[in-house]
Amino acid sequence: MRAERDAAVKRDSLLYPMLVLLAALLAGIALLATVDRLLAPAALPLQHVRFEGEFRRVSENELGQAVLPAVGRNFLLLDLDAVKQRVQSLPWVYRASVRRAWPRDLHVEFLEQQIVARWGERDWVNHAGEAVTLPRVTDLPKDMPWLHGPDGTSTEVLSLYQQLAPIFAAQGLLLERLLLTPRRSWQLAVLDGRTGSRFTLLLDRIETARKAERFARSYAQALAARAAEIRQVDLRYANGFAVQWRNTIQPNGG
């Protein structure tokens, strides 16, 4: 009898782990089958797409066309980065974020381009200093500053414009144009708001803002009264500048 009991215990001790293993195997098979069904292309299709943004220059139709390839696809398999890139490829979209919204929706949030200046003859500069090409630009302010420079320099040019414009504005001068030449010197077109006179300023890359400030102080004190006679001012000197009058060239101490 004891031998039979020992044999039964031995059988039970072997059977229990086998049953546990079998149960785990069946659960794993069931889980894989469930996952397989959930990841099937036709399962859990995307139902709704919600857009959030200003809608001043970007239309909901444009956004809908951008995310159209995702519509009807499996909600769990959506390539959010791909959708984001498609939305950001729209000319008037500056940045976008895309996320899943349970149970089966997609939330797209976007920021529109904020244009602060012209770039060359056909492009524009946004608030981040990026040169962008935009369609249907007919209603932006006509007096936007005109900036330009070699490829890849739009951020640098905008940064200098933002430094210099207030310096000149304090003396009644409007910085209308700022050009970075291929040789990395600066050409500025300035308008005297009181007289309507325009003239050109030349600057180099050495202490650019300081030289501009020196000229602005001197302009208010000695040059404003003769604004209509100024053709060009060369500010590339260490301790002064040279004025080219409309008839003669006359050096001036700053």
PDB file of C-alpha atoms in Angstrom:
ATOM      1  CA  MET A   1       0.000   0.000   0.000  1.00  0.00           C
ATOM      2  CA  ARG A   2       2.772   2.361   0.834  1.00  0.00           C
ATOM      3  CA  ALA A   3       4.395   1.745  -2.510  1.00  0.00           C
ATOM      4  CA  GLU A   4       1.109   2.546  -4.265  1.00  0.00           C
ATOM      5  CA  ARG A   5       0.743   5.775  -2.314  1.00  0.00           C
ATOM      6  CA  ASP A   6       4.294   6.777  -3.163  1.00  0.00           C
ATOM      7  CA  ALA A   7       3.643   6.080  -6.832  1.00  0.00           C
ATOM      8  CA  ALA A   8       0.449   8.146  -6.742  1.00  0.00           C
ATOM      9  CA  VAL A   9       2.248  11.053  -5.094  1.00  0.00           C
ATOM     10  CA  LYS A  10       4.978  10.844  -7.685  1.00  0.00           C
ATOM     11  CA  ARG A  11       2.427  10.882 -10.498  1.00  0.00           C
ATOM     12  CA  ASP A  12       0.668  13.896  -8.954  1.00  0.00           C
ATOM     13  CA  SER A  13       3.950  15.728  -8.524  1.00  0.00           C
ATOM     14  CA  LEU A  14       4.694  15.260 -12.214  1.00  0.00           C
ATOM     15  CA  LEU A  15       1.147  15.947 -13.399  1.00  0.00           C
ATOM     16  CA  TYR A  16       0.739  19.349 -11.694  1.00  0.00           C
ATOM     17  CA  PRO A  17       3.646  21.086 -13.473  1.00  0.00           C
ATOM     18  CA  MET A  18       2.464  19.598 -16.761  1.00  0.00           C
ATOM     19  CA  LEU A  19      -1.039  20.974 -16.174  1.00  0.00           C
ATOM     20  CA  VAL A  20       0.391  24.376 -15.301  1.00  0.00           C
ATOM     21  CA  LEU A  21       2.549  24.329 -18.420  1.00  0.00           C
ATOM     22  CA  LEU A  22      -0.417  23.275 -20.553  1.00  0.00           C
ATOM     23  CA  ALA A  23      -2.583  26.057 -19.094  1.00  0.00           C
ATOM     24  CA  ALA A  24       0.139  28.630 -19.745  1.00  0.00           C
ATOM     25  CA  LEU A  25       0.539  27.341 -23.290  1.00  0.00           C
ATOM     26  CA  LEU A  26      -3.204  27.592 -23.960  1.00  0.00           C
ATOM     27  CA  ALA A  27      -3.301  31.094 -22.470  1.00  0.00           C
ATOM     28  CA  GLY A  28      -0.373  32.112 -24.659  1.00  0.00           C
ATOM     29  CA  ILE A  29      -2.085  30.734 -27.753  1.00  0.00           C
ATOM     30  CA  ALA A  30      -5.278  32.595 -26.853  1.00  0.00           C
ATOM     31  CA  LEU A  31      -3.337  35.818 -26.272  1.00  0.00           C
ATOM     32  CA  LEU A  32      -1.522  35.510 -29.590  1.00  0.00           C
ATOM     33  CA  ALA A  33      -4.792  34.867 -31.359  1.00  0.00           C
ATOM     34  CA  THR A  34      -6.328  37.942 -29.724  1.00  0.00           C
ATOM     35  CA  VAL A  35      -3.342  40.121 -30.613  1.00  0.00           C
ATOM     36  CA  ASP A  36      -3.386  38.778 -34.162  1.00  0.00           C
ATOM     37  CA  ARG A  37      -7.041  39.723 -34.506  1.00  0.00           C
ATOM     38  CA  LEU A  38      -6.436  43.189 -33.017  1.00  0.00           C
ATOM     39  CA  LEU A  39      -3.537  43.864 -35.362  1.00  0.00           C
ATOM     40  CA  ALA A  40      -5.319  42.750 -38.494  1.00  0.00           C
ATOM     41  CA  PRO A  41      -5.563  45.652 -40.991  1.00  0.00           C
ATOM     42  CA  ALA A  42      -9.369  45.634 -40.864  1.00  0.00           C
ATOM     43  CA  ALA A  43      -9.593  45.458 -37.071  1.00  0.00           C
ATOM     44  CA  LEU A  44     -10.111  48.579 -34.926  1.00  0.00           C
ATOM     45  CA  PRO A  45     -10.322  51.028 -37.840  1.00  0.00           C
ATOM     46  CA  LEU A  46      -9.736  54.692 -37.080  1.00  0.00           C
ATOM     47  CA  GLN A  47     -13.121  56.345 -36.631  1.00  0.00           C
ATOM     48  CA  HIS A  48     -12.631  60.076 -36.115  1.00  0.00           C
ATOM     49  CA  VAL A  49      -9.923  62.673 -36.664  1.00  0.00           C
ATOM     50  CA  ARG A  50     -10.028  65.865 -34.608  1.00  0.00           C
ATOM     51  CA  PHE A  51      -8.036  68.965 -35.615  1.00  0.00           C
ATOM     52  CA  GLU A  52      -7.084  71.769 -33.261  1.00  0.00           C
ATOM     53  CA  GLY A  53      -5.502  75.027 -34.416  1.00  0.00           C
ATOM     54  CA  GLU A  54      -6.213  78.574 -35.559  1.00  0.00           C
ATOM     55  CA  PHE A  55      -7.579  77.813 -39.054  1.00  0.00           C
ATOM     56  CA  ARG A  56      -6.616  81.243 -40.312  1.00  0.00           C
ATOM     57  CA  ARG A  57      -4.668  80.068 -43.350  1.00  0.00           C
ATOM     58  CA  VAL A  58      -4.867  76.284 -43.047  1.00  0.00           C
ATOM     59  CA  SER A  59      -8.171  74.704 -44.022  1.00  0.00           C
ATOM     60  CA  GLU A  60      -9.700  71.599 -42.505  1.00  0.00           C
ATOM     61  CA  ASN A  61      -9.952  70.167 -46.006  1.00  0.00           C
ATOM     62  CA  GLU A  62      -6.167  70.442 -46.459  1.00  0.00           C
ATOM     63  CA  LEU A  63      -5.577  68.745 -43.138  1.00  0.00           C
ATOM     64  CA  GLY A  64      -8.072  66.035 -43.992  1.00  0.00           C
ATOM     65  CA  GLN A  65      -6.286  65.292 -47.241  1.00  0.00           C
ATOM     66  CA  ALA A  66      -2.973  65.104 -45.389  1.00  0.00           C
ATOM     67  CA  VAL A  67      -4.219  62.445 -42.935  1.00  0.00           C
ATOM     68  CA  LEU A  68      -6.431  60.629 -45.447  1.00  0.00           C
ATOM     69  CA  PRO A  69      -4.004  57.668 -45.851  1.00  0.00           C
ATOM     70  CA  ALA A  70      -4.473  56.915 -42.132  1.00  0.00           C
ATOM     71  CA  VAL A  71      -8.273  56.832 -42.283  1.00  0.00           C
ATOM     72  CA  GLY A  72      -9.697  53.301 -42.149  1.00  0.00           C
ATOM     73  CA  ARG A  73      -6.420  51.768 -41.010  1.00  0.00           C
ATOM     74  CA  ASN A  74      -5.914  49.871 -37.781  1.00  0.00           C
ATOM     75  CA  PHE A  75      -5.953  52.346 -34.909  1.00  0.00           C
ATOM     76  CA  LEU A  76      -3.156  50.523 -33.076  1.00  0.00           C
ATOM     77  CA  LEU A  77      -0.890  50.387 -36.128  1.00  0.00           C
ATOM     78  CA  LEU A  78      -1.063  54.064 -37.081  1.00  0.00           C
ATOM     79  CA  ASP A  79       2.343  55.552 -37.895  1.00  0.00           C
ATOM     80  CA  LEU A  80       1.976  58.771 -35.922  1.00  0.00           C
ATOM     81  CA  ASP A  81       5.319  60.161 -37.114  1.00  0.00           C
ATOM     82  CA  ALA A  82       4.287  59.665 -40.744  1.00  0.00           C
ATOM     83  CA  VAL A  83       0.976  61.456 -40.137  1.00  0.00           C
ATOM     84  CA  LYS A  84       2.820  64.276 -38.373  1.00  0.00           C
ATOM     85  CA  GLN A  85       5.233  64.687 -41.282  1.00  0.00           C
ATOM     86  CA  ARG A  86       2.371  64.814 -43.778  1.00  0.00           C
ATOM     87  CA  VAL A  87       0.621  67.540 -41.771  1.00  0.00           C
ATOM     88  CA  GLN A  88       3.849  69.537 -41.373  1.00  0.00           C
ATOM     89  CA  SER A  89       4.457  69.316 -45.121  1.00  0.00           C
ATOM     90  CA  LEU A  90       1.543  71.705 -45.659  1.00  0.00           C
ATOM     91  CA  PRO A  91       3.087  75.110 -46.479  1.00  0.00           C
ATOM     92  CA  TRP A  92       1.178  77.104 -43.864  1.00  0.00           C
ATOM     93  CA  VAL A  93       1.731  74.583 -41.043  1.00  0.00           C
ATOM     94  CA  TYR A  94       4.699  75.445 -38.819  1.00  0.00           C
ATOM     95  CA  ARG A  95       4.553  72.554 -36.344  1.00  0.00           C
ATOM     96  CA  ALA A  96       2.156  69.692 -35.618  1.00  0.00           C
ATOM     97  CA  SER A  97       1.635  67.066 -32.933  1.00  0.00           C
ATOM     98  CA  VAL A  98      -0.352  63.858 -33.408  1.00  0.00           C
ATOM     99  CA  ARG A  99      -1.634  61.443 -30.773  1.00  0.00           C
ATOM    100  CA  ARG A 100      -4.127  58.623 -30.394  1.00  0.00           C
ATOM    101  CA  ALA A 101      -7.324  59.452 -28.528  1.00  0.00           C
ATOM    102  CA  TRP A 102      -9.118  56.377 -27.173  1.00  0.00           C
ATOM    103  CA  PRO A 103     -11.102  54.488 -28.109  1.00  0.00           C
ATOM    104  CA  ARG A 104     -10.383  54.940 -31.844  1.00  0.00           C
ATOM    105  CA  ASP A 105      -9.792  58.624 -32.611  1.00  0.00           C
ATOM    106  CA  LEU A 106      -6.830  60.687 -33.791  1.00  0.00           C
ATOM    107  CA  HIS A 107      -6.023  64.126 -32.382  1.00  0.00           C
ATOM    108  CA  VAL A 108      -4.003  66.512 -34.575  1.00  0.00           C
ATOM    109  CA  GLU A 109      -2.855  69.829 -33.115  1.00  0.00           C
ATOM    110  CA  PHE A 110      -1.070  72.352 -35.344  1.00  0.00           C
ATOM    111  CA  LEU A 111       0.490  75.808 -35.316  1.00  0.00           C
ATOM    112  CA  GLU A 112       0.367  78.029 -38.366  1.00  0.00           C
ATOM    113  CA  GLN A 113       3.334  79.879 -39.813  1.00  0.00           C
ATOM    114  CA  GLN A 114       3.840  83.360 -38.373  1.00  0.00           C
ATOM    115  CA  ILE A 115       5.441  85.450 -41.110  1.00  0.00           C
ATOM    116  CA  VAL A 116       7.651  88.349 -39.987  1.00  0.00           C
ATOM    117  CA  ALA A 117       9.573  89.348 -43.131  1.00  0.00           C
ATOM    118  CA  ARG A 118      10.119  88.785 -46.824  1.00  0.00           C
ATOM    119  CA  TRP A 119      13.044  86.676 -47.979  1.00  0.00           C
ATOM    120  CA  GLY A 120      14.387  87.626 -51.384  1.00  0.00           C
ATOM    121  CA  GLU A 121      11.908  88.074 -54.176  1.00  0.00           C
ATOM    122  CA  ARG A 122       9.539  85.171 -53.576  1.00  0.00           C
ATOM    123  CA  ASP A 123       9.989  83.615 -50.149  1.00  0.00           C
ATOM    124  CA  TRP A 124       9.269  84.588 -46.546  1.00  0.00           C
ATOM    125  CA  VAL A 125      10.791  84.343 -43.074  1.00  0.00           C
ATOM    126  CA  ASN A 126       8.780  82.944 -40.171  1.00  0.00           C
ATOM    127  CA  HIS A 127       9.152  83.879 -36.510  1.00  0.00           C
ATOM    128  CA  ALA A 128      11.754  81.124 -36.006  1.00  0.00           C
ATOM    129  CA  GLY A 129      13.985  82.579 -38.714  1.00  0.00           C
ATOM    130  CA  GLU A 130      13.231  79.849 -41.241  1.00  0.00           C
ATOM    131  CA  ALA A 131      12.952  80.757 -44.919  1.00  0.00           C
ATOM    132  CA  VAL A 132       9.711  79.289 -46.257  1.00  0.00           C
ATOM    133  CA  THR A 133       7.898  79.187 -49.578  1.00  0.00           C
ATOM    134  CA  LEU A 134       4.186  79.906 -49.269  1.00  0.00           C
ATOM    135  CA  PRO A 135       1.271  79.900 -51.703  1.00  0.00           C
ATOM    136  CA  ARG A 136      -1.567  82.401 -51.830  1.00  0.00           C
ATOM    137  CA  VAL A 137       0.283  85.243 -50.104  1.00  0.00           C
ATOM    138  CA  THR A 138      -1.802  88.273 -50.988  1.00  0.00           C
ATOM    139  CA  ASP A 139      -2.815  89.860 -47.704  1.00  0.00           C
ATOM    140  CA  LEU A 140       0.366  90.205 -45.674  1.00  0.00           C
ATOM    141  CA  PRO A 141       1.429  93.758 -44.755  1.00  0.00           C
ATOM    142  CA  LYS A 142       3.113  95.582 -47.617  1.00  0.00           C
ATOM    143  CA  ASP A 143       5.651  97.226 -45.305  1.00  0.00           C
ATOM    144  CA  MET A 144       7.179  93.988 -44.030  1.00  0.00           C
ATOM    145  CA  PRO A 145      10.987  94.194 -43.889  1.00  0.00           C
ATOM    146  CA  TRP A 146      12.885  92.690 -46.804  1.00  0.00           C
ATOM    147  CA  LEU A 147      15.681  90.334 -45.796  1.00  0.00           C
ATOM    148  CA  HIS A 148      18.038  88.238 -47.849  1.00  0.00           C
ATOM    149  CA  GLY A 149      21.344  86.410 -47.756  1.00  0.00           C
ATOM    150  CA  PRO A 150      23.084  83.213 -48.874  1.00  0.00           C
ATOM    151  CA  ASP A 151      21.232  79.933 -48.427  1.00  0.00           C
ATOM    152  CA  GLY A 152      20.943  78.866 -44.813  1.00  0.00           C
ATOM    153  CA  THR A 153      21.464  82.349 -43.323  1.00  0.00           C
ATOM    154  CA  SER A 154      17.860  83.417 -42.738  1.00  0.00           C
ATOM    155  CA  THR A 155      18.083  82.902 -38.962  1.00  0.00           C
ATOM    156  CA  GLU A 156      21.251  85.001 -38.749  1.00  0.00           C
ATOM    157  CA  VAL A 157      19.793  87.775 -40.898  1.00  0.00           C
ATOM    158  CA  LEU A 158      16.553  87.926 -38.915  1.00  0.00           C
ATOM    159  CA  SER A 159      18.489  87.984 -35.635  1.00  0.00           C
ATOM    160  CA  LEU A 160      20.517  91.014 -36.726  1.00  0.00           C
ATOM    161  CA  TYR A 161      17.417  92.758 -38.029  1.00  0.00           C
ATOM    162  CA  GLN A 162      15.770  92.319 -34.638  1.00  0.00           C
ATOM    163  CA  GLN A 163      18.838  93.861 -32.981  1.00  0.00           C
ATOM    164  CA  LEU A 164      19.201  96.819 -35.326  1.00  0.00           C
ATOM    165  CA  ALA A 165      15.585  97.813 -36.020  1.00  0.00           C
ATOM    166  CA  PRO A 166      14.955  99.198 -32.494  1.00  0.00           C
ATOM    167  CA  ILE A 167      18.266 101.094 -32.561  1.00  0.00           C
ATOM    168  CA  PHE A 168      17.257 102.962 -35.696  1.00  0.00           C
ATOM    169  CA  ALA A 169      13.608 103.309 -34.682  1.00  0.00           C
ATOM    170  CA  ALA A 170      14.665 105.280 -31.598  1.00  0.00           C
ATOM    171  CA  GLN A 171      15.976 107.966 -34.006  1.00  0.00           C
ATOM    172  CA  GLY A 172      12.967 107.927 -36.332  1.00  0.00           C
ATOM    173  CA  LEU A 173      14.620 105.608 -38.873  1.00  0.00           C
ATOM    174  CA  LEU A 174      12.919 102.566 -40.350  1.00  0.00           C
ATOM    175  CA  LEU A 175      15.106  99.618 -41.333  1.00  0.00           C
ATOM    176  CA  GLU A 176      13.401  98.519 -44.555  1.00  0.00           C
ATOM    177  CA  ARG A 177      15.925  96.106 -46.059  1.00  0.00           C
ATOM    178  CA  LEU A 178      18.794  94.026 -44.693  1.00  0.00           C
ATOM    179  CA  LEU A 179      21.064  92.071 -47.010  1.00  0.00           C
ATOM    180  CA  LEU A 180      23.927  89.745 -46.091  1.00  0.00           C
ATOM    181  CA  THR A 181      26.238  89.638 -49.105  1.00  0.00           C
ATOM    182  CA  PRO A 182      28.166  86.551 -50.250  1.00  0.00           C
ATOM    183  CA  ARG A 183      31.271  88.185 -48.757  1.00  0.00           C
ATOM    184  CA  ARG A 184      29.462  88.393 -45.396  1.00  0.00           C
ATOM    185  CA  SER A 185      29.123  92.144 -45.215  1.00  0.00           C
ATOM    186  CA  TRP A 186      25.829  93.908 -44.553  1.00  0.00           C
ATOM    187  CA  GLN A 187      23.853  96.337 -46.685  1.00  0.00           C
ATOM    188  CA  LEU A 188      20.929  98.167 -45.101  1.00  0.00           C
ATOM    189  CA  ALA A 189      18.237 100.332 -46.654  1.00  0.00           C
ATOM    190  CA  VAL A 190      16.958 102.923 -44.179  1.00  0.00           C
ATOM    191  CA  LEU A 191      14.005 105.312 -44.388  1.00  0.00           C
ATOM    192  CA  ASP A 192      13.825 108.559 -42.414  1.00  0.00           C
ATOM    193  CA  GLY A 193      10.196 108.568 -41.327  1.00  0.00           C
ATOM    194  CA  ARG A 194      10.124 112.336 -40.846  1.00  0.00           C
ATOM    195  CA  THR A 195      11.483 113.390 -44.219  1.00  0.00           C
ATOM    196  CA  GLY A 196      10.771 110.325 -46.349  1.00  0.00           C
ATOM    197  CA  SER A 197      14.441 110.198 -47.380  1.00  0.00           C
ATOM    198  CA  ARG A 198      16.090 106.847 -48.045  1.00  0.00           C
ATOM    199  CA  PHE A 199      19.765 105.944 -47.967  1.00  0.00           C
ATOM    200  CA  THR A 200      22.041 102.903 -47.707  1.00  0.00           C
ATOM    201  CA  LEU A 201      24.224 101.820 -44.807  1.00  0.00           C
ATOM    202  CA  LEU A 202      27.236  99.504 -45.111  1.00  0.00           C
ATOM    203  CA  LEU A 203      28.330  97.385 -42.136  1.00  0.00           C
ATOM    204  CA  ASP A 204      30.811  94.583 -41.547  1.00  0.00           C
ATOM    205  CA  ARG A 205      30.648  91.689 -39.087  1.00  0.00           C
ATOM    206  CA  ILE A 206      32.901  93.316 -36.469  1.00  0.00           C
ATOM    207  CA  GLU A 207      30.944  94.971 -33.610  1.00  0.00           C
ATOM    208  CA  THR A 208      28.008  95.434 -35.947  1.00  0.00           C
ATOM    209  CA  ALA A 209      25.461  96.556 -33.350  1.00  0.00           C
ATOM    210  CA  ARG A 210      27.904  98.956 -31.675  1.00  0.00           C
ATOM    211  CA  LYS A 211      28.685 100.674 -34.970  1.00  0.00           C
ATOM    212  CA  ALA A 212      24.984 100.951 -35.736  1.00  0.00           C
ATOM    213  CA  GLU A 213      24.353 102.557 -32.340  1.00  0.00           C
ATOM    214  CA  ARG A 214      27.204 105.022 -32.894  1.00  0.00           C
ATOM    215  CA  PHE A 215      25.757 106.049 -36.231  1.00  0.00           C
ATOM    216  CA  ALA A 216      22.223 106.393 -34.829  1.00  0.00           C
ATOM    217  CA  ARG A 217      23.446 108.832 -32.162  1.00  0.00           C
ATOM    218  CA  SER A 218      25.420 110.854 -34.686  1.00  0.00           C
ATOM    219  CA  TYR A 219      22.537 110.871 -37.131  1.00  0.00           C
ATOM    220  CA  ALA A 220      20.177 112.519 -34.687  1.00  0.00           C
ATOM    221  CA  GLN A 221      22.777 115.112 -33.737  1.00  0.00           C
ATOM    222  CA  ALA A 222      24.367 116.022 -37.049  1.00  0.00           C
ATOM    223  CA  LEU A 223      22.865 114.292 -40.073  1.00  0.00           C
ATOM    224  CA  ALA A 224      19.075 114.288 -39.744  1.00  0.00           C
ATOM    225  CA  ALA A 225      18.809 117.844 -41.058  1.00  0.00           C
ATOM    226  CA  ARG A 226      20.588 116.786 -44.258  1.00  0.00           C
ATOM    227  CA  ALA A 227      18.867 113.423 -44.677  1.00  0.00           C
ATOM    228  CA  ALA A 228      17.732 114.177 -48.224  1.00  0.00           C
ATOM    229  CA  GLU A 229      21.364 114.692 -49.287  1.00  0.00           C
ATOM    230  CA  ILE A 230      22.657 111.332 -48.014  1.00  0.00           C
ATOM    231  CA  ARG A 231      23.202 108.588 -50.566  1.00  0.00           C
ATOM    232  CA  GLN A 232      25.202 106.075 -48.543  1.00  0.00           C
ATOM    233  CA  VAL A 233      27.003 105.784 -45.201  1.00  0.00           C
ATOM    234  CA  ASP A 234      29.935 103.400 -44.741  1.00  0.00           C
ATOM    235  CA  LEU A 235      30.044 102.262 -41.104  1.00  0.00           C
ATOM    236  CA  ARG A 236      32.861  99.753 -41.509  1.00  0.00           C
ATOM    237  CA  TYR A 237      35.424 102.018 -39.836  1.00  0.00           C
ATOM    238  CA  ALA A 238      36.695 101.294 -36.326  1.00  0.00           C
ATOM    239  CA  ASN A 239      36.241 104.824 -35.022  1.00  0.00           C
ATOM    240  CA  GLY A 240      33.935 106.632 -37.400  1.00  0.00           C
ATOM    241  CA  PHE A 241      32.051 106.459 -40.677  1.00  0.00           C
ATOM    242  CA  ALA A 242      32.061 108.023 -44.120  1.00  0.00           C
ATOM    243  CA  VAL A 243      29.066 109.713 -45.677  1.00  0.00           C
ATOM    244  CA  GLN A 244      28.591 109.649 -49.425  1.00  0.00           C
ATOM    245  CA  TRP A 245      26.464 112.627 -50.280  1.00  0.00           C
ATOM    246  CA  ARG A 246      24.438 112.763 -53.416  1.00  0.00           C
ATOM    247  CA  ASN A 247      27.089 115.041 -54.945  1.00  0.00           C
ATOM    248  CA  THR A 248      30.304 114.480 -52.967  1.00  0.00           C
ATOM    249  CA  ILE A 249      31.988 112.083 -50.516  1.00  0.00           C
ATOM    250  CA  GLN A 250      32.810 113.568 -47.137  1.00  0.00           C
ATOM    251  CA  PRO A 251      34.387 111.593 -44.201  1.00  0.00           C
ATOM    252  CA  ASN A 252      32.859 112.128 -40.773  1.00  0.00           C
ATOM    253  CA  GLY A 253      33.947 111.250 -37.272  1.00  0.00           C
ATOM    254  CA  GLY A 254      31.328 109.183 -35.429  1.00  0.00           C
TER     255      GLY A 254
END
